[in-house]
Coordinates of C-alpha atoms and ligand atoms in Angstrom, one line a residue:
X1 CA 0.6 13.3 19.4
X2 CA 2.0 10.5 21.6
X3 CA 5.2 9.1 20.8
X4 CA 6.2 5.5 22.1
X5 CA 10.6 4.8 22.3
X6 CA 12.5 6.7 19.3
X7 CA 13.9 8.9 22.6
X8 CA 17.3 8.8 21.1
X9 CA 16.0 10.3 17.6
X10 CA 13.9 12.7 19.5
X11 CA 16.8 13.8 21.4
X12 CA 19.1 14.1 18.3
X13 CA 16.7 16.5 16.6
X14 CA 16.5 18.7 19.9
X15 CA 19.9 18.3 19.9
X16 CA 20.0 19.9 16.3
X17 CA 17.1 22.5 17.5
X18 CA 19.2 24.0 20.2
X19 CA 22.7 24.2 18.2
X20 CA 20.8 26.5 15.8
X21 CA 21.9 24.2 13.0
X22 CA 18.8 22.2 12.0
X23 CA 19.8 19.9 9.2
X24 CA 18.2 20.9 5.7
X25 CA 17.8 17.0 4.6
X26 CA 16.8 14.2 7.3
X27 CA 17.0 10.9 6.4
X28 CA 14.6 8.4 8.8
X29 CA 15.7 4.6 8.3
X30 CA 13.7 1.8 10.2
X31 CA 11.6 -1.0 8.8
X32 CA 7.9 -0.5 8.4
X33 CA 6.0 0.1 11.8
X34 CA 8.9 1.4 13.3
X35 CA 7.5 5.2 13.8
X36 CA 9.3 6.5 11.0
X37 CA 5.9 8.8 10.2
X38 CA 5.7 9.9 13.2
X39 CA 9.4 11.0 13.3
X40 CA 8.7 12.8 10.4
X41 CA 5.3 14.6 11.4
X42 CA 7.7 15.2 14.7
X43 CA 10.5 16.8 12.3
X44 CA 8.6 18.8 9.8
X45 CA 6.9 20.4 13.1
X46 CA 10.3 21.9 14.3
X47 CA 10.5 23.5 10.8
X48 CA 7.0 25.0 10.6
X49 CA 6.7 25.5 14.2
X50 CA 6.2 29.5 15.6
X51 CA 7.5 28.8 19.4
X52 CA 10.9 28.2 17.9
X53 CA 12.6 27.7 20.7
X54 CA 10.6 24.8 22.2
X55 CA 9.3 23.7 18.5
X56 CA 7.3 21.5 18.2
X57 CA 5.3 23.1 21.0
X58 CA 2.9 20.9 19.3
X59 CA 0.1 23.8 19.9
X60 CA 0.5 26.2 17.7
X61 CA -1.3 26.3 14.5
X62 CA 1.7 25.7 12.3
X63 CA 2.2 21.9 14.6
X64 CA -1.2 21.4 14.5
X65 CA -1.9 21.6 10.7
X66 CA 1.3 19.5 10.4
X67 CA -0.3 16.6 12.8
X68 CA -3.5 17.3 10.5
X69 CA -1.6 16.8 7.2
X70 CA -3.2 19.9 6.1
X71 CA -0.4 22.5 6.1
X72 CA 0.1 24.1 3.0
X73 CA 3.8 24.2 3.0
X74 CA 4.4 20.4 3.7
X75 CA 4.1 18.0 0.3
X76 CA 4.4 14.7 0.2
X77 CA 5.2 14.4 -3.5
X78 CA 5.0 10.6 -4.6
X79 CA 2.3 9.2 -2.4
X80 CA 2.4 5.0 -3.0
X81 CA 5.8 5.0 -4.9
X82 CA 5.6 0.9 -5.5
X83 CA 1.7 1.4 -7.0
X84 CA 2.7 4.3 -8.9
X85 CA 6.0 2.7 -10.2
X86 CA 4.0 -0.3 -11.5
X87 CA 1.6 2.1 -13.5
X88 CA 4.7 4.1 -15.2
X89 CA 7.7 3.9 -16.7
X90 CA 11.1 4.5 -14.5
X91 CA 11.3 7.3 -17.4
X92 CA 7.5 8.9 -17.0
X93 CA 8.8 8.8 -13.3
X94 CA 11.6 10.7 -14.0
X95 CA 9.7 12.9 -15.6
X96 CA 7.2 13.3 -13.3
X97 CA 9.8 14.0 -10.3
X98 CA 11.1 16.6 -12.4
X99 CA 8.0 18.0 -12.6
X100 CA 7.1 18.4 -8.9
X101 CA 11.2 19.8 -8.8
X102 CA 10.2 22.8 -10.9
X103 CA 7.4 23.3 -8.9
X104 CA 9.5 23.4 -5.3
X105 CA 11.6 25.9 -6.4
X106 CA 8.5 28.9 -6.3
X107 CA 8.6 30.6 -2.6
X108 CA 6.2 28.8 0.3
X109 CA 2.7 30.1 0.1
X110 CA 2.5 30.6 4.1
X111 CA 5.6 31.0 6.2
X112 CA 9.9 31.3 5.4
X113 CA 10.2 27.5 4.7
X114 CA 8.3 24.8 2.8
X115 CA 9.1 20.8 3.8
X116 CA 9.2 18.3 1.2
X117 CA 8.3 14.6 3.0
X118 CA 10.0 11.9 1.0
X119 CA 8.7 8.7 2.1
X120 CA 10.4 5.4 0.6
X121 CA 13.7 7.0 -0.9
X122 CA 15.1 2.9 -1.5
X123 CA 12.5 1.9 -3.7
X124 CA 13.3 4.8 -6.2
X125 CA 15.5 3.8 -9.1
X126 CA 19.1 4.5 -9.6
X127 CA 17.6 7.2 -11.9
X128 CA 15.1 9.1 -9.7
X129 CA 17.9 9.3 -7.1
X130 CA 20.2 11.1 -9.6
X131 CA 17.0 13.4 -10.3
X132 CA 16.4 14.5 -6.7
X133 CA 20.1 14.8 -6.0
X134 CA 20.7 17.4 -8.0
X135 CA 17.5 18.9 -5.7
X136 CA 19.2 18.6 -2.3
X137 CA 23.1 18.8 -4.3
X138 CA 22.0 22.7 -4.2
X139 CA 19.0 23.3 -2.0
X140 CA 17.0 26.4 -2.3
X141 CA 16.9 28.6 1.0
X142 CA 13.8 27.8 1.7
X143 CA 13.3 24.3 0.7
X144 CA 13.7 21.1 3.7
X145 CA 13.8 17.6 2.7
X146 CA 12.4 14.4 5.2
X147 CA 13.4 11.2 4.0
X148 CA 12.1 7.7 5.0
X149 CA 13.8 4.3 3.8
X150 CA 13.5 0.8 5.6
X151 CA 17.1 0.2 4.9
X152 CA 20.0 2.6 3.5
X153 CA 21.2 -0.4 1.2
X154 CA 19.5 0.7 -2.2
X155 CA 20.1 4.2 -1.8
X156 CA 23.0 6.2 -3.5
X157 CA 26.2 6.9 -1.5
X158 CA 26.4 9.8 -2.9
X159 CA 22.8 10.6 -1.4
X160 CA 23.3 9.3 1.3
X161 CA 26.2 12.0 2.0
X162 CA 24.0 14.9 1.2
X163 CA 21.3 13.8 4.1
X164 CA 21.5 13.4 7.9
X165 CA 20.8 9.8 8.6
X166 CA 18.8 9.2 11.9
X167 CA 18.1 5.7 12.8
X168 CA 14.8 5.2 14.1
X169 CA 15.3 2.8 17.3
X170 CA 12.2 0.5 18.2
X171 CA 10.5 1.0 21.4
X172 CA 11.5 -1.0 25.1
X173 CA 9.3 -3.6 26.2
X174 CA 7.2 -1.1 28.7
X175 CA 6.8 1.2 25.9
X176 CA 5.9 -1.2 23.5
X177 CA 3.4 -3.1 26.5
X178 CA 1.8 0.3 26.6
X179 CA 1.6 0.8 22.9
X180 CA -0.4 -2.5 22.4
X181 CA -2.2 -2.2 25.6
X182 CA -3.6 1.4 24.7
X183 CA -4.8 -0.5 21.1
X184 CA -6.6 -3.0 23.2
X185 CA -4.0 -5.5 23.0
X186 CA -3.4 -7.7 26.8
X187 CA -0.4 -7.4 28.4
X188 CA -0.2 -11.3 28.1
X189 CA 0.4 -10.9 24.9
X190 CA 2.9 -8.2 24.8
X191 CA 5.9 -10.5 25.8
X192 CA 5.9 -12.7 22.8
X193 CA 4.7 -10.2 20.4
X194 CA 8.1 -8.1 21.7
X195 CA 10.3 -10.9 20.8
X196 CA 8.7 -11.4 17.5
X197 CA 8.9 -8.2 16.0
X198 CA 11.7 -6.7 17.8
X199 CA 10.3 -4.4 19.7
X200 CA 8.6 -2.7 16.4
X201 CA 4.9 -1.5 17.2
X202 CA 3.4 -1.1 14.3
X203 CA 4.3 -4.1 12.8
X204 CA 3.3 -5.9 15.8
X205 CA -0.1 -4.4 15.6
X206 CA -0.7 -5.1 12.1
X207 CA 0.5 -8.9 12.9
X208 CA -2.0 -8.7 16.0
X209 CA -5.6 -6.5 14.5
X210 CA -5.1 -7.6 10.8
X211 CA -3.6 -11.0 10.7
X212 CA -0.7 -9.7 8.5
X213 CA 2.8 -10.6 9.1
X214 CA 5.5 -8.6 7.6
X215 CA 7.3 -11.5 6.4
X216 CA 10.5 -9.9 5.3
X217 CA 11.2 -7.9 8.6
X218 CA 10.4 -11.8 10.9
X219 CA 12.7 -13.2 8.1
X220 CA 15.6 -10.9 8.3
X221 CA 15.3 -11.4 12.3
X222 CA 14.8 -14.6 12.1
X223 CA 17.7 -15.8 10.2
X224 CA 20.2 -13.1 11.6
X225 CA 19.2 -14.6 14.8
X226 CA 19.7 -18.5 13.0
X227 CA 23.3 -17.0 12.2
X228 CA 24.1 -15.7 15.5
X229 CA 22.7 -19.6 17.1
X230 CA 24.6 -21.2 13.8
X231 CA 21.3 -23.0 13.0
X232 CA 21.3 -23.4 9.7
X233 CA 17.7 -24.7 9.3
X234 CA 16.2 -22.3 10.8
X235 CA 18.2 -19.6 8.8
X236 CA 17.0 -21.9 5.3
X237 CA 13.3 -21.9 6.8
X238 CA 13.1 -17.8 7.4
X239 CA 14.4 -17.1 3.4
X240 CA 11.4 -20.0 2.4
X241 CA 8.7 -18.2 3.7
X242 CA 9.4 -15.5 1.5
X243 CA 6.6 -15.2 -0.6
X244 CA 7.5 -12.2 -3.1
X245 CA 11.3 -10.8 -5.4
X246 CA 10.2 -7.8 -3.0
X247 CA 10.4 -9.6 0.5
X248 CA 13.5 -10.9 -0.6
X249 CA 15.2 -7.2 -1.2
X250 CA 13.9 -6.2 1.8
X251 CA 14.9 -8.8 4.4
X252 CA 18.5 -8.9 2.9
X253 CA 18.6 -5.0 2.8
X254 CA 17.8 -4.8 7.0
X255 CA 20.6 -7.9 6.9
X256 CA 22.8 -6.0 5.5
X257 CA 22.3 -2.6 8.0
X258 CA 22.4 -5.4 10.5
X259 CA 25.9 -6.1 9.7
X260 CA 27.3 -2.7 8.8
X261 CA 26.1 -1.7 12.4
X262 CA 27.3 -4.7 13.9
X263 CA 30.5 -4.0 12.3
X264 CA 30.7 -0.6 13.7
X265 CA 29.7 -2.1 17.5
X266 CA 32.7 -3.8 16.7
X267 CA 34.7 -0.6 16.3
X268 CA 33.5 0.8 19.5
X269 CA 29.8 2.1 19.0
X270 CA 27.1 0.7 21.0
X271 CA 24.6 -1.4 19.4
X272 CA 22.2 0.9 18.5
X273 CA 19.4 1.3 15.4
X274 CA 16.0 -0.6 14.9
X275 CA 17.1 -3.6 14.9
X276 CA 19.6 -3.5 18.0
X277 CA 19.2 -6.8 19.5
X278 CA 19.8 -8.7 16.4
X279 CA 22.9 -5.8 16.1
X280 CA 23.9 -6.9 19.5
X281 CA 23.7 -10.4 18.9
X282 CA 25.6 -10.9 15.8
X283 CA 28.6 -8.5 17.3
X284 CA 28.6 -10.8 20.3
X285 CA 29.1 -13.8 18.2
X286 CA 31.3 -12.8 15.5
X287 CA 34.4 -11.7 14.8
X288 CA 34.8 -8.2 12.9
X289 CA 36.2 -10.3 9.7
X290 CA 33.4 -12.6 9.6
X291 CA 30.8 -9.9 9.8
X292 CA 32.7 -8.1 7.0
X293 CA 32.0 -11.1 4.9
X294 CA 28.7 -11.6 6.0
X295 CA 27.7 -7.4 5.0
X296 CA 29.5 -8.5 1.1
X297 CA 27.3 -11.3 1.1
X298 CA 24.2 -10.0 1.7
X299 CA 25.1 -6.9 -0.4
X300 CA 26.3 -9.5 -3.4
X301 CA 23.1 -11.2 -2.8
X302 CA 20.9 -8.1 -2.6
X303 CA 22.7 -7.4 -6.0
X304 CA 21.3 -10.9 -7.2
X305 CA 18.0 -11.1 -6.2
X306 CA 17.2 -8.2 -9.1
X307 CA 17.4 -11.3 -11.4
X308 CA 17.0 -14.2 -9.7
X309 CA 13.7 -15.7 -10.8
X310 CA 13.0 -18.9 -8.3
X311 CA 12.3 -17.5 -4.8
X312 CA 13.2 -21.2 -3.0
X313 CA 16.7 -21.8 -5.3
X314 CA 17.3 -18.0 -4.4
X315 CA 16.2 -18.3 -0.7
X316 CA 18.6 -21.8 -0.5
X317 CA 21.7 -19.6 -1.9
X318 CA 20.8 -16.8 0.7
X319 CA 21.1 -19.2 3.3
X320 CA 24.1 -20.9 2.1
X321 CA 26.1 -18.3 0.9
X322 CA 25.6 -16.2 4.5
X323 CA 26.1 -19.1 6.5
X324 CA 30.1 -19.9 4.4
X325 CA 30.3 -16.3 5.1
X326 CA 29.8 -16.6 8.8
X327 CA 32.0 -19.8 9.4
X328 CA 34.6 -18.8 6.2
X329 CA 37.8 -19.1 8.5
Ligands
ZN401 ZN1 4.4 24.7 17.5

């Protein structure tokens, strides 16, 4: 398993591995195509691992049937959450996370531990969340919990203070020239590809191979960068080429962890977190207050766009609203 970037993740969990106190709920947050799967294969490997003092040796039988996906002890319980979602009711989903629950809570078939993968924890509903915090509220001994979530805006604070949070950083330009290069991508191409996508691989290669462009994550980077250049056109042009109610959640949801970690570059941290230029950008340019505003707004807004029904009148307020914000004095 070759891992591009994410060192400061990487050393985190190390970091967790030699303490002797490995967290019992991780919580990966990045936008999609930032490695967050791979963090996760990397993570549920230190539990399941039997070198345990260099896990993941990434030899051993219990790392290599994690890398497989076919160790018995790791589940992955609600595989395409947003297909599955469409096909039930939020209450048959309930009901079906309940289910899985009472399953979990029989020992491990192989080893000590068994590792539940979570992917997508913001697109459950204020309801499922209540249902699986009650799960990790009061863990069994020998249940873990990995968590994935492209932004930490829709999930539950009280959740959220139940998990460790690791932000998934995107690779360097070398690593990500390497990346592309080792998919058959040119170097030539690397440059502009980097800027695009902010250093994200995977979304960069699913831009480059498969003509797809995840148009909420170039929107949110795009207009954050509009608000740091006060160019309010092309700010109103990123939120129109929205196509979907979805893409609109999930551009203002990475605006908003935007903010909250310029805010907290602000305070003294370095700009850090998958989408640290941006993060860098807007702390440069604004003062603590305005960026305070500009977090409300985009959380008011995130709010909104549950009901909005017209994408370009919604995109237009977006726009507005977070450019008053910025400029409020
Ligand atoms: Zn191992």
């Amino acid at each position: 398993m070759k891992i591009y970037g994410k060192k400061r993740a990487i050393a985190r969990l190390n970091a967790f591995r030699d303490s002797g106190r490995f967290p019992h709920a991780l919580l990966f947050c990045g936008a999609d195509g930032i490695g967050k799967h791979v963090l996760a294969d990397y993570a549920a490997m230190m539990y399941m691992c039997e070198n345990r003092g260099q896990a993941p040796c990434m030899q051993c039988r219990g790392c290599r049937r994690v890398e497989e996906h076919t160790h018995f002890d790791v589940v992955y319980p609600i595989p395409g959450i947003e297909e599955t979602h469409k096909k039930h009711t939020d209450q048959s989903m309930v009901g079906l996370l309940r289910e899985f629950i009472t399953g979990c809570s029989v020992k491990p078939n192989d080893g000590d531990v068994r590792v539940i993968v979570f992917e997508k924890l913001d697109k459950l509903s204020v309801q499922m969340q209540n249902t699986l915090l009650k799960f990790i509220e009061e863990p069994l001994d020998f249940n873990r919990y990995i968590f994935t979530a492209e932004s930490r805006t829709p999930i539950l604070q009280t959740v959220i203070s139940r998990v460790t949070a690791v932000d998934v950083d995107p690779a360097d330009e070398r690593e990500f020239t390497e990346a592309l290069a080792e998919k058959g991508i040119p170097a030539n191409r690397a440059p502009e590809l980097f800027g695009m996508f902010a250093g994200n691989i995977g979304a960069a290669l699913q831009y480059e191979q498969n003509g797809e462009d995840l148009l909420y994550l170039t929107c949110a980077l795009k207009a954050c960068d509009a608000l740091s250049a006060r160019n309010e056109l092309d700010c109103l042009k990123a939120f129109l080429s929205l196509k979907t109610k979805d893409d609109v959640f999930a551009a203002l949801g990475i605006l908003s962890d935007i903010f909250a970690q310029a805010a907290a570059c602000k305070t003294g941290a370095g700009a850090s977190g998958a989408y640290r230029q941006q993060t860098g950008r807007v702390a440069a340019r604004f003062s603590l207050l305005a960026i305070t505003r500009m977090y409300d707004e985009a959380n008011r807004l995130y709010g909104m766009s549950f009901t909005n029904p017209n994408l370009k009148l919604f995109g237009a307020e977006c726009c507005g609203s977070l450019f008053t914000a910025a400029e409020k004095v």
